[in-house]
XYZ file of C-alpha atoms in Angstrom:
615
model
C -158.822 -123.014 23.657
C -162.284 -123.300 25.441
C -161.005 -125.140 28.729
C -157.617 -127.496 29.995
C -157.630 -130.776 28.472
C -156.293 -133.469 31.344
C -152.696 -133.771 31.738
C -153.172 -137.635 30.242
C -154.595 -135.789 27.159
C -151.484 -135.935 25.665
C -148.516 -137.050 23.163
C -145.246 -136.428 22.901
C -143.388 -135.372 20.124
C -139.509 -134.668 19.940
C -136.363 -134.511 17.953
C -133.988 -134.930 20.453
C -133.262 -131.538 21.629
C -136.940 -130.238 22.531
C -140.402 -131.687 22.531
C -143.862 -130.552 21.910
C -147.065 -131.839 23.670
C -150.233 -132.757 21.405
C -154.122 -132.855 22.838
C -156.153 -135.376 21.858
C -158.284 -132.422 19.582
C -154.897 -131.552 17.762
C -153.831 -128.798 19.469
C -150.371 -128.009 20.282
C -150.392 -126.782 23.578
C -146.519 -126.963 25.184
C -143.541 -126.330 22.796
C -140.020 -124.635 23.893
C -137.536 -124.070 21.769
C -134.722 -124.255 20.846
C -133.976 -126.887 23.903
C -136.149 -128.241 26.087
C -135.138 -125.803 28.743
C -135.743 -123.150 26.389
C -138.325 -120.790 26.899
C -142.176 -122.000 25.511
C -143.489 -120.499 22.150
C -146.945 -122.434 22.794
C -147.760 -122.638 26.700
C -151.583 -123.029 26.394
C -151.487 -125.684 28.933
C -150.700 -123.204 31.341
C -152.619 -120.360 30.733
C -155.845 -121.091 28.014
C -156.338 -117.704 27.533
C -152.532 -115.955 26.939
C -150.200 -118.820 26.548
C -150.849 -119.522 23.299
C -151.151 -122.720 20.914
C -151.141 -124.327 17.483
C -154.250 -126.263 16.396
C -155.289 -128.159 12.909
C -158.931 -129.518 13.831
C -162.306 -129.579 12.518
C -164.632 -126.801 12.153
C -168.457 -127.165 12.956
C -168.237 -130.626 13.205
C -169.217 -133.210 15.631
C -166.223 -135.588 16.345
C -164.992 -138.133 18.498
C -161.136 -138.512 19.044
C -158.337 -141.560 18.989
C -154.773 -140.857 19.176
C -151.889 -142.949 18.684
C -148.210 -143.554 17.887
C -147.027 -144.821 14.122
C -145.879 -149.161 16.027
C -142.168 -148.503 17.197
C -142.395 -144.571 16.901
C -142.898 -141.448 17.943
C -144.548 -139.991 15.546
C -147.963 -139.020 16.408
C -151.573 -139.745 14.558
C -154.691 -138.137 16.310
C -158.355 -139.050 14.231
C -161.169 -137.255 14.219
C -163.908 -139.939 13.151
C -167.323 -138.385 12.304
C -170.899 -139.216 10.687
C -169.468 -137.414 7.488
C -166.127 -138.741 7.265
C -162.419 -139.751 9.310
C -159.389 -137.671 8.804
C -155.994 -138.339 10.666
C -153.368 -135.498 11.978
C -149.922 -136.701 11.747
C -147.481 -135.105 13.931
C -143.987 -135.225 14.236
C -140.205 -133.775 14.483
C -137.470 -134.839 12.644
C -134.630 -135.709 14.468
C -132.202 -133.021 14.467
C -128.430 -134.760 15.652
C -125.956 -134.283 18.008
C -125.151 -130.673 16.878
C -126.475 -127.957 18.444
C -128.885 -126.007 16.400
C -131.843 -122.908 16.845
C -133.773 -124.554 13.949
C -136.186 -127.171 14.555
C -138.724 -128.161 12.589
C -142.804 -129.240 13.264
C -144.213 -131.116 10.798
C -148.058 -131.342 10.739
C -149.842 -133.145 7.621
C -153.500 -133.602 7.511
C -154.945 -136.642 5.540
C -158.616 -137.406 4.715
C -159.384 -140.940 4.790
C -163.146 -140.976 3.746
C -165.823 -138.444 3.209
C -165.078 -134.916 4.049
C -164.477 -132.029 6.239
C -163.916 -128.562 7.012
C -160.795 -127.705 8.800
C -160.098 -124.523 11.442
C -155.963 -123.986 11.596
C -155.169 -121.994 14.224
C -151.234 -120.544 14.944
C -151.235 -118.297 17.884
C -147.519 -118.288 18.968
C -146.584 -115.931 22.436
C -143.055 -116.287 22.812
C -141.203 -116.072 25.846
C -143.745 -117.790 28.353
C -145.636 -114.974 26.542
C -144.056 -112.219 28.531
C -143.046 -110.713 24.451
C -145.052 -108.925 21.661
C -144.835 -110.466 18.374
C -145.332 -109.748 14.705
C -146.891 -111.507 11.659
C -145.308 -111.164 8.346
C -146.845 -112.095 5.515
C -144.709 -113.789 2.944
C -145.559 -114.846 -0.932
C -145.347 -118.659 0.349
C -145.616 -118.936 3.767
C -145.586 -116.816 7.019
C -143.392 -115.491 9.861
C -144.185 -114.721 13.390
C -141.271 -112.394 15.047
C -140.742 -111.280 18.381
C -137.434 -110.196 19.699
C -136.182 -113.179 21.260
C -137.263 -115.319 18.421
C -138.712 -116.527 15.125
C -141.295 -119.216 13.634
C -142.064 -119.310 9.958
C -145.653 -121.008 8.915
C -144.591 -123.011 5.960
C -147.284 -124.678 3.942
C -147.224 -127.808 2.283
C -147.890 -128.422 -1.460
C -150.640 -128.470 -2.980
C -151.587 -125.395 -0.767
C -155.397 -124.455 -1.241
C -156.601 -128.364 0.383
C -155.748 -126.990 4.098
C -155.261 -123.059 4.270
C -157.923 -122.394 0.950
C -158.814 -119.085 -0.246
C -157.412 -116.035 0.286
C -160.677 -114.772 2.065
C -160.388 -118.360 4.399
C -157.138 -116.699 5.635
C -157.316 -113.859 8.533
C -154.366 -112.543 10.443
C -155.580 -111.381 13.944
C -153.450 -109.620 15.713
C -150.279 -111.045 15.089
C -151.785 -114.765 14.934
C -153.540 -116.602 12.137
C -156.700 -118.564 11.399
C -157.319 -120.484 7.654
C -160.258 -122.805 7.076
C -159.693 -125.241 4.394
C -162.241 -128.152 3.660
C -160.460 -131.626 2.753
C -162.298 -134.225 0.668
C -161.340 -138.089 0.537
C -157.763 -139.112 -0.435
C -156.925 -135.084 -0.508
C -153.905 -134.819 2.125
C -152.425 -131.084 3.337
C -150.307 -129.611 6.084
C -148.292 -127.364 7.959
C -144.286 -127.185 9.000
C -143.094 -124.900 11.461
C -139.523 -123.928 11.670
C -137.715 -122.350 14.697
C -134.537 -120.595 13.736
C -135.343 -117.665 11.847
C -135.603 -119.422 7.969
C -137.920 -117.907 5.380
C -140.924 -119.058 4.327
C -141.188 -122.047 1.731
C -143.431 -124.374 0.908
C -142.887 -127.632 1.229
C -143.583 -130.331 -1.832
C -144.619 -133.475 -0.545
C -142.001 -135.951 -1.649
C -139.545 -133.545 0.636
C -142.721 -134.205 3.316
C -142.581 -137.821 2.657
C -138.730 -138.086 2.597
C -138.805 -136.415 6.220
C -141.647 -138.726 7.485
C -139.636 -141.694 6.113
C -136.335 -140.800 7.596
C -137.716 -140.491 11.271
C -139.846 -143.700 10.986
C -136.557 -145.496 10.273
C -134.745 -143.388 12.560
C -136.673 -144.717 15.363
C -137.219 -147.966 14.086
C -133.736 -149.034 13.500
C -133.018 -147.237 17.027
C -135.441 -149.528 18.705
C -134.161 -152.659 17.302
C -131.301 -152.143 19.070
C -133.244 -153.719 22.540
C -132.664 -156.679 23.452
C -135.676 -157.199 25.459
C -138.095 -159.960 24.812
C -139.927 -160.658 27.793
C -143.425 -160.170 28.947
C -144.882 -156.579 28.545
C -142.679 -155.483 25.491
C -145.197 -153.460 24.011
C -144.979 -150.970 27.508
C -141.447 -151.506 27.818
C -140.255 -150.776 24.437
C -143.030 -147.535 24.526
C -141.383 -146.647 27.816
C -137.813 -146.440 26.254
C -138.987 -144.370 23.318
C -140.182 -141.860 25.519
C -136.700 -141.940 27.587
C -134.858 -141.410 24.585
C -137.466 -138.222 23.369
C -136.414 -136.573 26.528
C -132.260 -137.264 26.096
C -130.950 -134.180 24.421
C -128.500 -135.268 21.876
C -125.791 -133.199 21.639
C -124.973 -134.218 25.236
C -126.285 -137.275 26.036
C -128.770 -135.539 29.187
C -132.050 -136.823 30.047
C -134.531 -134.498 31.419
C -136.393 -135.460 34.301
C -139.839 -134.259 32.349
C -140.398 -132.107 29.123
C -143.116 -129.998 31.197
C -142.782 -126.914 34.030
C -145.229 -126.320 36.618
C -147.718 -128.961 36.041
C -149.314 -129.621 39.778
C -149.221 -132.400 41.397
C -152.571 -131.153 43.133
C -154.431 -129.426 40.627
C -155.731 -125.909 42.369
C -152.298 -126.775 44.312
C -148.865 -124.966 44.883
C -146.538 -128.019 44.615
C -146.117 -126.520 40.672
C -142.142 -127.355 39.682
C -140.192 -127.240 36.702
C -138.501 -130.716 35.673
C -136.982 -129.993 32.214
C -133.348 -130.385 33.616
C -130.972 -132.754 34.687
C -131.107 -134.711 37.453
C -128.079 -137.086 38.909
C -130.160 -139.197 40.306
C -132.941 -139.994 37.548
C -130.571 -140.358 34.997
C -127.872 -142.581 36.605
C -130.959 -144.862 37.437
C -132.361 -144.850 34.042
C -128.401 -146.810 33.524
C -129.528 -149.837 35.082
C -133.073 -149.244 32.555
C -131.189 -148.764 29.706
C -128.151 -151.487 29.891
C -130.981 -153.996 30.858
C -132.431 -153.255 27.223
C -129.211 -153.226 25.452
C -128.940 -149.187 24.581
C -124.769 -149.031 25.532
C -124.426 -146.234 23.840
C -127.063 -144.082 25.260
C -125.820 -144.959 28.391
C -121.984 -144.280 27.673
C -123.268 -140.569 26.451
C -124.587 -139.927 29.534
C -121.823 -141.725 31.194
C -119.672 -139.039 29.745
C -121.885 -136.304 30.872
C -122.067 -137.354 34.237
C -117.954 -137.433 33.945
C -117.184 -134.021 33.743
C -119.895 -132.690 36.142
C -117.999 -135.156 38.921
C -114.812 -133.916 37.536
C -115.846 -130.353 38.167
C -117.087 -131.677 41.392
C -114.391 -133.199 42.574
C -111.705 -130.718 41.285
C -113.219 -128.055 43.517
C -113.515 -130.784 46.288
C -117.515 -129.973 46.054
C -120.902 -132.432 46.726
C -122.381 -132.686 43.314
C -125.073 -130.614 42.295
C -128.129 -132.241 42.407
C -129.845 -131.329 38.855
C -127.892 -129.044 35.960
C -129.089 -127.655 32.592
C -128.558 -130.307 29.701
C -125.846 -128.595 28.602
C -124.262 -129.359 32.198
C -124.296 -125.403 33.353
C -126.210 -124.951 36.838
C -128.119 -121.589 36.794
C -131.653 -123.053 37.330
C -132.358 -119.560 38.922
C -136.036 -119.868 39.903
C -138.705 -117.554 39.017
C -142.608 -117.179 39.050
C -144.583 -116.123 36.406
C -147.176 -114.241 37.700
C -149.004 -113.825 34.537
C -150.018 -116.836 33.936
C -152.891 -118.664 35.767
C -151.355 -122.027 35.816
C -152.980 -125.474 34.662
C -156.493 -124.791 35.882
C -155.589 -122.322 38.134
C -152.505 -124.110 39.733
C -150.370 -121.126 41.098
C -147.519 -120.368 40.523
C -146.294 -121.132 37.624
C -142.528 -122.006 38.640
C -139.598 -121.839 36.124
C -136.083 -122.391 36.836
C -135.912 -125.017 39.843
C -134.947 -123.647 43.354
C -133.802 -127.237 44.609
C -130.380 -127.067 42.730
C -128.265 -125.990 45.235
C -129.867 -128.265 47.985
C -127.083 -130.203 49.315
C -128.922 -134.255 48.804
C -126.575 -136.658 49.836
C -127.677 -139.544 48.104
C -126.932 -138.476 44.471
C -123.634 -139.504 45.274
C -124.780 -142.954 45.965
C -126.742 -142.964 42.407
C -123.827 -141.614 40.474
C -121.394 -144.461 41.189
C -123.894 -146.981 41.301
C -124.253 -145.887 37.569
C -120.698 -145.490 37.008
C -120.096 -148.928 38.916
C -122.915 -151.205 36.115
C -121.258 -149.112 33.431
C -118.066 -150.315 34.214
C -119.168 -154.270 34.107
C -120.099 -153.507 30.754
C -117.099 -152.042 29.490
C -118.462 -148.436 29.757
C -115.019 -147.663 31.670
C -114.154 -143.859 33.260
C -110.569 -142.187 32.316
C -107.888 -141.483 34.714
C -108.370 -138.104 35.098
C -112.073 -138.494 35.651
C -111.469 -141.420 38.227
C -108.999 -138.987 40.084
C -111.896 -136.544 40.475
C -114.216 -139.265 41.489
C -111.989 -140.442 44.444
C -111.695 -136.734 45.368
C -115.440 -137.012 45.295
C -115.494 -139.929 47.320
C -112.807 -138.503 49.528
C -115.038 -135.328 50.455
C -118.338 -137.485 50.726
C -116.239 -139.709 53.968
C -115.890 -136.455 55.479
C -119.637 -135.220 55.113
C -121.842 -137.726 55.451
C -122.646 -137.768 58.231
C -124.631 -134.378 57.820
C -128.350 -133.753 57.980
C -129.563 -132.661 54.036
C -132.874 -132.356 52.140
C -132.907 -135.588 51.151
C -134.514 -137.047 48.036
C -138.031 -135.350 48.086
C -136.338 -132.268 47.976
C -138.116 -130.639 51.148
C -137.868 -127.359 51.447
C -138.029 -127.505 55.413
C -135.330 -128.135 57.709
C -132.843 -130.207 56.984
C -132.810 -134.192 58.454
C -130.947 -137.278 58.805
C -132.796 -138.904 56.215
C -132.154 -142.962 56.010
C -132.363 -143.116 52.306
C -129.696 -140.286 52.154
C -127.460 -142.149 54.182
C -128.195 -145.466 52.515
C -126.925 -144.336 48.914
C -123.913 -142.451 51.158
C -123.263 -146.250 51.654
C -124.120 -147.598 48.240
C -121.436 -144.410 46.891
C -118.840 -145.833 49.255
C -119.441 -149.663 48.425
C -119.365 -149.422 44.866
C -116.220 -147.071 44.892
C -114.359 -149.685 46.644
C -115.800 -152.443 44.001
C -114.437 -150.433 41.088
C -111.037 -149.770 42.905
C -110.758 -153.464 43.190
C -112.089 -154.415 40.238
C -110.043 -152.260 37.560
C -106.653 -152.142 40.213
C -106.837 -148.108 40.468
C -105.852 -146.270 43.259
C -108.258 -144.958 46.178
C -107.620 -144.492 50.395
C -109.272 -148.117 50.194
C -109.162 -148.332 53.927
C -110.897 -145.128 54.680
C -113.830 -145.782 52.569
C -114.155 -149.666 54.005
C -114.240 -147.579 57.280
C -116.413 -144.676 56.590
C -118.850 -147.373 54.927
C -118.873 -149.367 58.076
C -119.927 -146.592 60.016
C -122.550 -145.722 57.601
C -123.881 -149.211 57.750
C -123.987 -149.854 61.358
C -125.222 -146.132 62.166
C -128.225 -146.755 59.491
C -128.911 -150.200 61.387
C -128.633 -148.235 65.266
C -130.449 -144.715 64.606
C -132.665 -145.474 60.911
C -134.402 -148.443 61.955
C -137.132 -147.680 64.624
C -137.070 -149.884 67.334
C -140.406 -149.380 69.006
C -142.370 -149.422 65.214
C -139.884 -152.174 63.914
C -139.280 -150.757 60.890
C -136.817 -148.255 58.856
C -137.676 -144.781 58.998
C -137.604 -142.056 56.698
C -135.479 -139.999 58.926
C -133.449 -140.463 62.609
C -134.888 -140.024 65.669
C -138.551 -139.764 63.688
C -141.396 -142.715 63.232
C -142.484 -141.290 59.463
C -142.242 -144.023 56.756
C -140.406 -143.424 53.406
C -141.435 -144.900 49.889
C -137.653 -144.384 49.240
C -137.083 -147.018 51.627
C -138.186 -149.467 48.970
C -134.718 -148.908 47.285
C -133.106 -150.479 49.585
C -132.851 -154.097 48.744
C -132.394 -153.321 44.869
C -129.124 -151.106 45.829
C -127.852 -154.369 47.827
C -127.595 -152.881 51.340
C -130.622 -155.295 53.002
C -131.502 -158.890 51.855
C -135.135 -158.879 50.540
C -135.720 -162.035 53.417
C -134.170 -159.857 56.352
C -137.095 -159.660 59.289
C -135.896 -155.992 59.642
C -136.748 -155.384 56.017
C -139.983 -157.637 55.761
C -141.934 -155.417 58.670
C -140.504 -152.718 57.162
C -142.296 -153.521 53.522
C -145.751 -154.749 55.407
C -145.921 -151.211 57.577
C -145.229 -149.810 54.095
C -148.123 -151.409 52.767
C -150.266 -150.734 55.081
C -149.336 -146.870 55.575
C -148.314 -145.702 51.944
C -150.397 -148.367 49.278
C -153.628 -147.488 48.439
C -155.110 -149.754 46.210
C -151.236 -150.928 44.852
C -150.868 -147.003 44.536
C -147.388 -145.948 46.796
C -147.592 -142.539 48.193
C -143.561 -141.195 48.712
C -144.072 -140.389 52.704
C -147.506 -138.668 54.653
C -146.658 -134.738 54.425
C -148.862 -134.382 57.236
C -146.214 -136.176 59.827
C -143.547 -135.695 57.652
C -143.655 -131.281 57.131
C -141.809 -130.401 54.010
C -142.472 -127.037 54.056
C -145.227 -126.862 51.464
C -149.102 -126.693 51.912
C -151.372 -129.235 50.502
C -151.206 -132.919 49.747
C -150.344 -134.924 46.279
C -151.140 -137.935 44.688
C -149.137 -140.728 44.925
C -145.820 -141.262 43.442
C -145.674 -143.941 39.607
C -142.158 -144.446 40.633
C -142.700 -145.395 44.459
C -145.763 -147.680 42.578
C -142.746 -149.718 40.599
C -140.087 -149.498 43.303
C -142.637 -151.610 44.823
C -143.565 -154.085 42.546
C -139.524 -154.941 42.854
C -139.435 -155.003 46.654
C -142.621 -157.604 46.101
C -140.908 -159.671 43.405
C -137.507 -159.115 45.499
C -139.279 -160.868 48.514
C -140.460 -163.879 46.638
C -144.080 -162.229 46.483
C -144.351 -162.983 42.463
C -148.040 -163.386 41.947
C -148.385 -159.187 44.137
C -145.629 -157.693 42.185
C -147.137 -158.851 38.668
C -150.878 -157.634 40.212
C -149.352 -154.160 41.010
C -147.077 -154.099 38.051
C -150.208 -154.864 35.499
C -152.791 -152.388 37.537
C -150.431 -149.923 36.891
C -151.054 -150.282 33.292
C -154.489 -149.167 33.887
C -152.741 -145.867 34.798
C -151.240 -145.370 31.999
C -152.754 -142.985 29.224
C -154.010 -144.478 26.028
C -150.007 -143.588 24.741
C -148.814 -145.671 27.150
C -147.420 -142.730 28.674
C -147.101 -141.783 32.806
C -147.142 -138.497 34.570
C -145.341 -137.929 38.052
C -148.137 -138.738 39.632
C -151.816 -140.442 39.983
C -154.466 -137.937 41.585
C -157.329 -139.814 44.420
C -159.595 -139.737 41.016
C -157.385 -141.571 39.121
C -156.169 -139.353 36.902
C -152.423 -138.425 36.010
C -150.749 -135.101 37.591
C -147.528 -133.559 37.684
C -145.005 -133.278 35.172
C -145.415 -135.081 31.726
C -144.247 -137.660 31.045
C -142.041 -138.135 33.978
C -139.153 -139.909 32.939
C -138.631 -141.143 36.348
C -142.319 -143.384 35.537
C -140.941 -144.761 32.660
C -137.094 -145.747 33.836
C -138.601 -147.868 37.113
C -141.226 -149.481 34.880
C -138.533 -150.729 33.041
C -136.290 -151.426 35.860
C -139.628 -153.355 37.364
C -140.052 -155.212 34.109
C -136.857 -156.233 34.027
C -136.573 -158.040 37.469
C -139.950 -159.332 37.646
C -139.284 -160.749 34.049
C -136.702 -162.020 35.330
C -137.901 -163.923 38.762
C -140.911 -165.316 36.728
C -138.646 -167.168 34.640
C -136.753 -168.436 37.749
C -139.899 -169.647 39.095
C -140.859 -170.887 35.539
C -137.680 -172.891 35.185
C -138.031 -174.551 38.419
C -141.104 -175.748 38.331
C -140.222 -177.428 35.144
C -137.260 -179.246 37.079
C -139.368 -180.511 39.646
């Protein structure tokens, strides 16, 4: 690879238990395997120069690029269009189930539409964040790269000589492998690689085809499961593809991002690793997926998030605050000095430091998922409520406790609002599904504890002097998180107290309908540098707008944001000052509130709608 492509440069590929990223020049540049957690086989994107990549492109040729998904997919077609002819690269993974399996398969076909061209097919594998030495074995159909902590085999598909050619178009260099094959109109060829130690084969194309028609279906038939037909379906239903690429199957787990250590300031330190668990993303992305209909998505994870409170609550512990998809919580983190980072962003963080953080609001997110879930039938067992009122039970004894809040700062620990404010929203919704389904809890120490919670957020979060609520007590430094706070129920959107506190908002944290989550410079969190601002602060805003009765704002912001997007319709954590998308990719913490966002605004337009028509 001769430089980084940006971070928006992307697609993403997946079959439900890991992912691959996809430059707009073909080039696989991020794949782990055999979970998402897994360590990478290609890491190009951060290192150029060691971390090693796949790419099917052409070769002495001057091209332009367009990339995009199959309608209703996520399968992947990038297009080369030049004076001499167009060709389209076709990627994609078959879906691979709910069992857990090492073998996972890349399929990569290459199809000239007119004229013709000379393709370069480059595999240069370095397994284990490329920290191990690998072999290349050459087969009688096909190829295998082997290291010692695992295996890819280069299959090629049938008829073989229109992509890798003649034997002297093949060289092995040094473990990796370069073909040049030259494609002529109508003439298609490819590439599968296969995790999970299988030998070589090569593929006949109605076997290709019968793959490439199964996941088409797969997803189509998946999506027409939504029952969303509002405005902005195209984003929305592109939005919940991309949540269900990063659920891994056999669990029902949604990653927070498929990516580690992408900055969110390039040249910056603020380099994390998101490809695990968190409570509080995924019990949001609930209220997401519900509002489009996907029950069963959500009762998986519902059953996930079970047994991590029941192990919780058994041991009369907080929860943790992210976990593996499998549920374990090692996230032991880890730099790799070796690499350089994207663009020189060090260090290159694996494993995630922040899981043992005590953050007292995931408590608050976890029943506020368990508490929609239950209004829709999606109802707990009563050994798993047992452990959640033993949750609850320990949370009235400790909230009132400085933590590290949602941001996960790595300085001191605070009396953040927002933490507080879910520590209410976990003790409200407990007592609504006590009273609702008739089970047991200590019903009058909850009302109490909530009480206290409430009228304790009212005397020491809100800020007298500024008039508005504060990120932390005894502090003036504003909070994007803050904007939660109607949607959860604990303010009404009309309150006074909440209205200054959503214009001080805007004029401290929006820049140009872009939300920044606090200002690190009066808020320390123990990290140099700045960041951009925050896609999901962007969208909790356009609800506190549309919450207040500002309709014409929120659908402003909400449809600027689309500008942001990449030409996938896919977000990052992030947008940098230039306009361009850092951090982790793609963050499913974006996606989730743009649904979320669609769904109430949606929602209040029609309202408005309908009334207008009765007057």
């Amino acid at each position: 690879m001769d430089s980084y492509p940006a971070i928006e440069d992307h697609g993403l590929i997946g079959d439900l238990q890991t992912a691959a990223l996809v430059t707009c020049d073909g080039t696989v540049d991020w794949f782990c395997a055999p979970r998402f957690d897994s360590p990478s086989i290609f890491a190009a994107l951060l290192d150029k120069e060691k971390g090693g990549y796949f790419q099917i492109a052409p070769h002495d040729v001057r091209y332009v690029t367009k990339q995009l998904y199959l309608p209703g997919t996520p399968i992947l077609i990038t297009r080369f269009i030049s004076a001499d002819g167009v060709a389209e690269v076709m990627d994609f993974m078959p879906v691979t189930g709910e069992r857990v399996t090492d073998a996972h398969r890349l399929v990569r076909i290459v199809t000239m539409v007119r004229g013709s061209m000379r393709f370069r097919v480059e595999c240069r594998p370095r397994f284990n964040y490329a920290r191990d030495e690998h072999q290349l074995e050459r087969h009688h159909d096909g190829y295998v790269f082997r290291s010692r902590s695992a295996t890819l085999t280069f299959n090629p598909v049938d008829p073989v000589r229109r992509l890798i050619s003649e034997q002297g178009d093949i060289h092995l260099e040094g473990g990796d492998l370069v073909a040049y094959g030259t494609l002529n109109e109508g003439d298609t060829g490819g590439v599968v690689l296969e995790t999970g130690g299988s030998e070589p084969r090569i593929f006949p194309p109605e076997e290709i085809q019968g793959m490439f028609e199964w996941t088409q279906d797969y997803w189509r038939r998946w999506l027409e499961r939504s029952r969303y037909t509002g405005r902005w379906r195209e984003m929305v239903e592109r939005s919940a593809i991309t949540l269900k690429l990063m659920t891994y199957a056999p669990t029902g787990a949604m990653i927070a991002a498929p990516t580690a250590a992408l900055p969110e300031l390039v040249g910056g330190t603020r380099n994390w690793d998101y490809r695990y668990t968190w409570v509080r993303d995924t019990s949001f992305s609930v209220h997401a997926l519900l509002g489009l209909g996907f029950t069963e998505e959500v009762s998986r994870y519902m059953n996930w998030l079970d047994e991590r409170i029941r192990e919780a609550g058994d041991h009369q512990d907080p929860l943790k605050i992210m976990y593996r998809v499998d549920g374990s919580s090692d996230l032991h983190e880890e730099v790799l000095d070796h690499l350089e980072g994207y663009r020189g962003s060090r260090p290159v963080r694996i494993g995630n430091g922040a899981a043992d953080q005590l953050q007292l609001d995931i408590h608050g997110e976890a029943l506020y998922a368990m508490h929609l879930a239950d209004e829709q039938g999606i109802r707990v067992s009563h050994q798993v409520w047992k452990s959640t009122v033993r949750l609850v039970d320990w949370l009235c004894r400790n909230w009132d406790q400085p933590d590290a809040g949602i941001w996960e700062s790595r300085h001191h620990p605070r009396n953040y609002t927002f933490g507080r404010v879910m520590s209410w929203v976990a003790l409200d919704r407990a007592i609504r599904l006590a009273t609702r389904t008739g089970r047991p809890g200590d019903m009058a120490c909850w009302t109490e504890q909530r009480n206290r919670i409430y009228d304790q957020v009212m005397a020491r979060g809100y800020h007298r002097g500024r008039g508005t609520f504060v990120q932390a007590y005894d502090e003036s430094v504003l909070d994007a998180a803050l904007l939660a706070m109607p949607a959860v129920g604990f303010v009404t959107p009309s309150d006074p107290l909440w209205q200054s506190t959503l214009l001080a908002i805007e004029r401290e944290l929006v820049s140009d309908s872009l939300v920044h989550r606090y200002d690190p410079v009066h808020s320390p969190d123990g990290l140099p540098g700045h960041e951009g601002t925050f896609n999901m602060c962007t969208f909790w805003y356009v609800e506190a707008l549309a919450r207040s009765g500002r309709l014409d704002d929120a659908r402003l912001t909400f449809e600027k944001m689309f500008t942001f997007s990449n030409h996938l319709g896919l977000y990052a954590e992030e947008i940098a000052a230039t306009g361009e998308q850092i951090g982790n990719y793609p963050q499913a913490f974006s996606h989730l509130s743009l649904i979320n966002s669609a769904l109430t605004l949606n929602d209040l337009l029609d309202t408005e709608a309908d009334a207008r028509r009765r007057r």
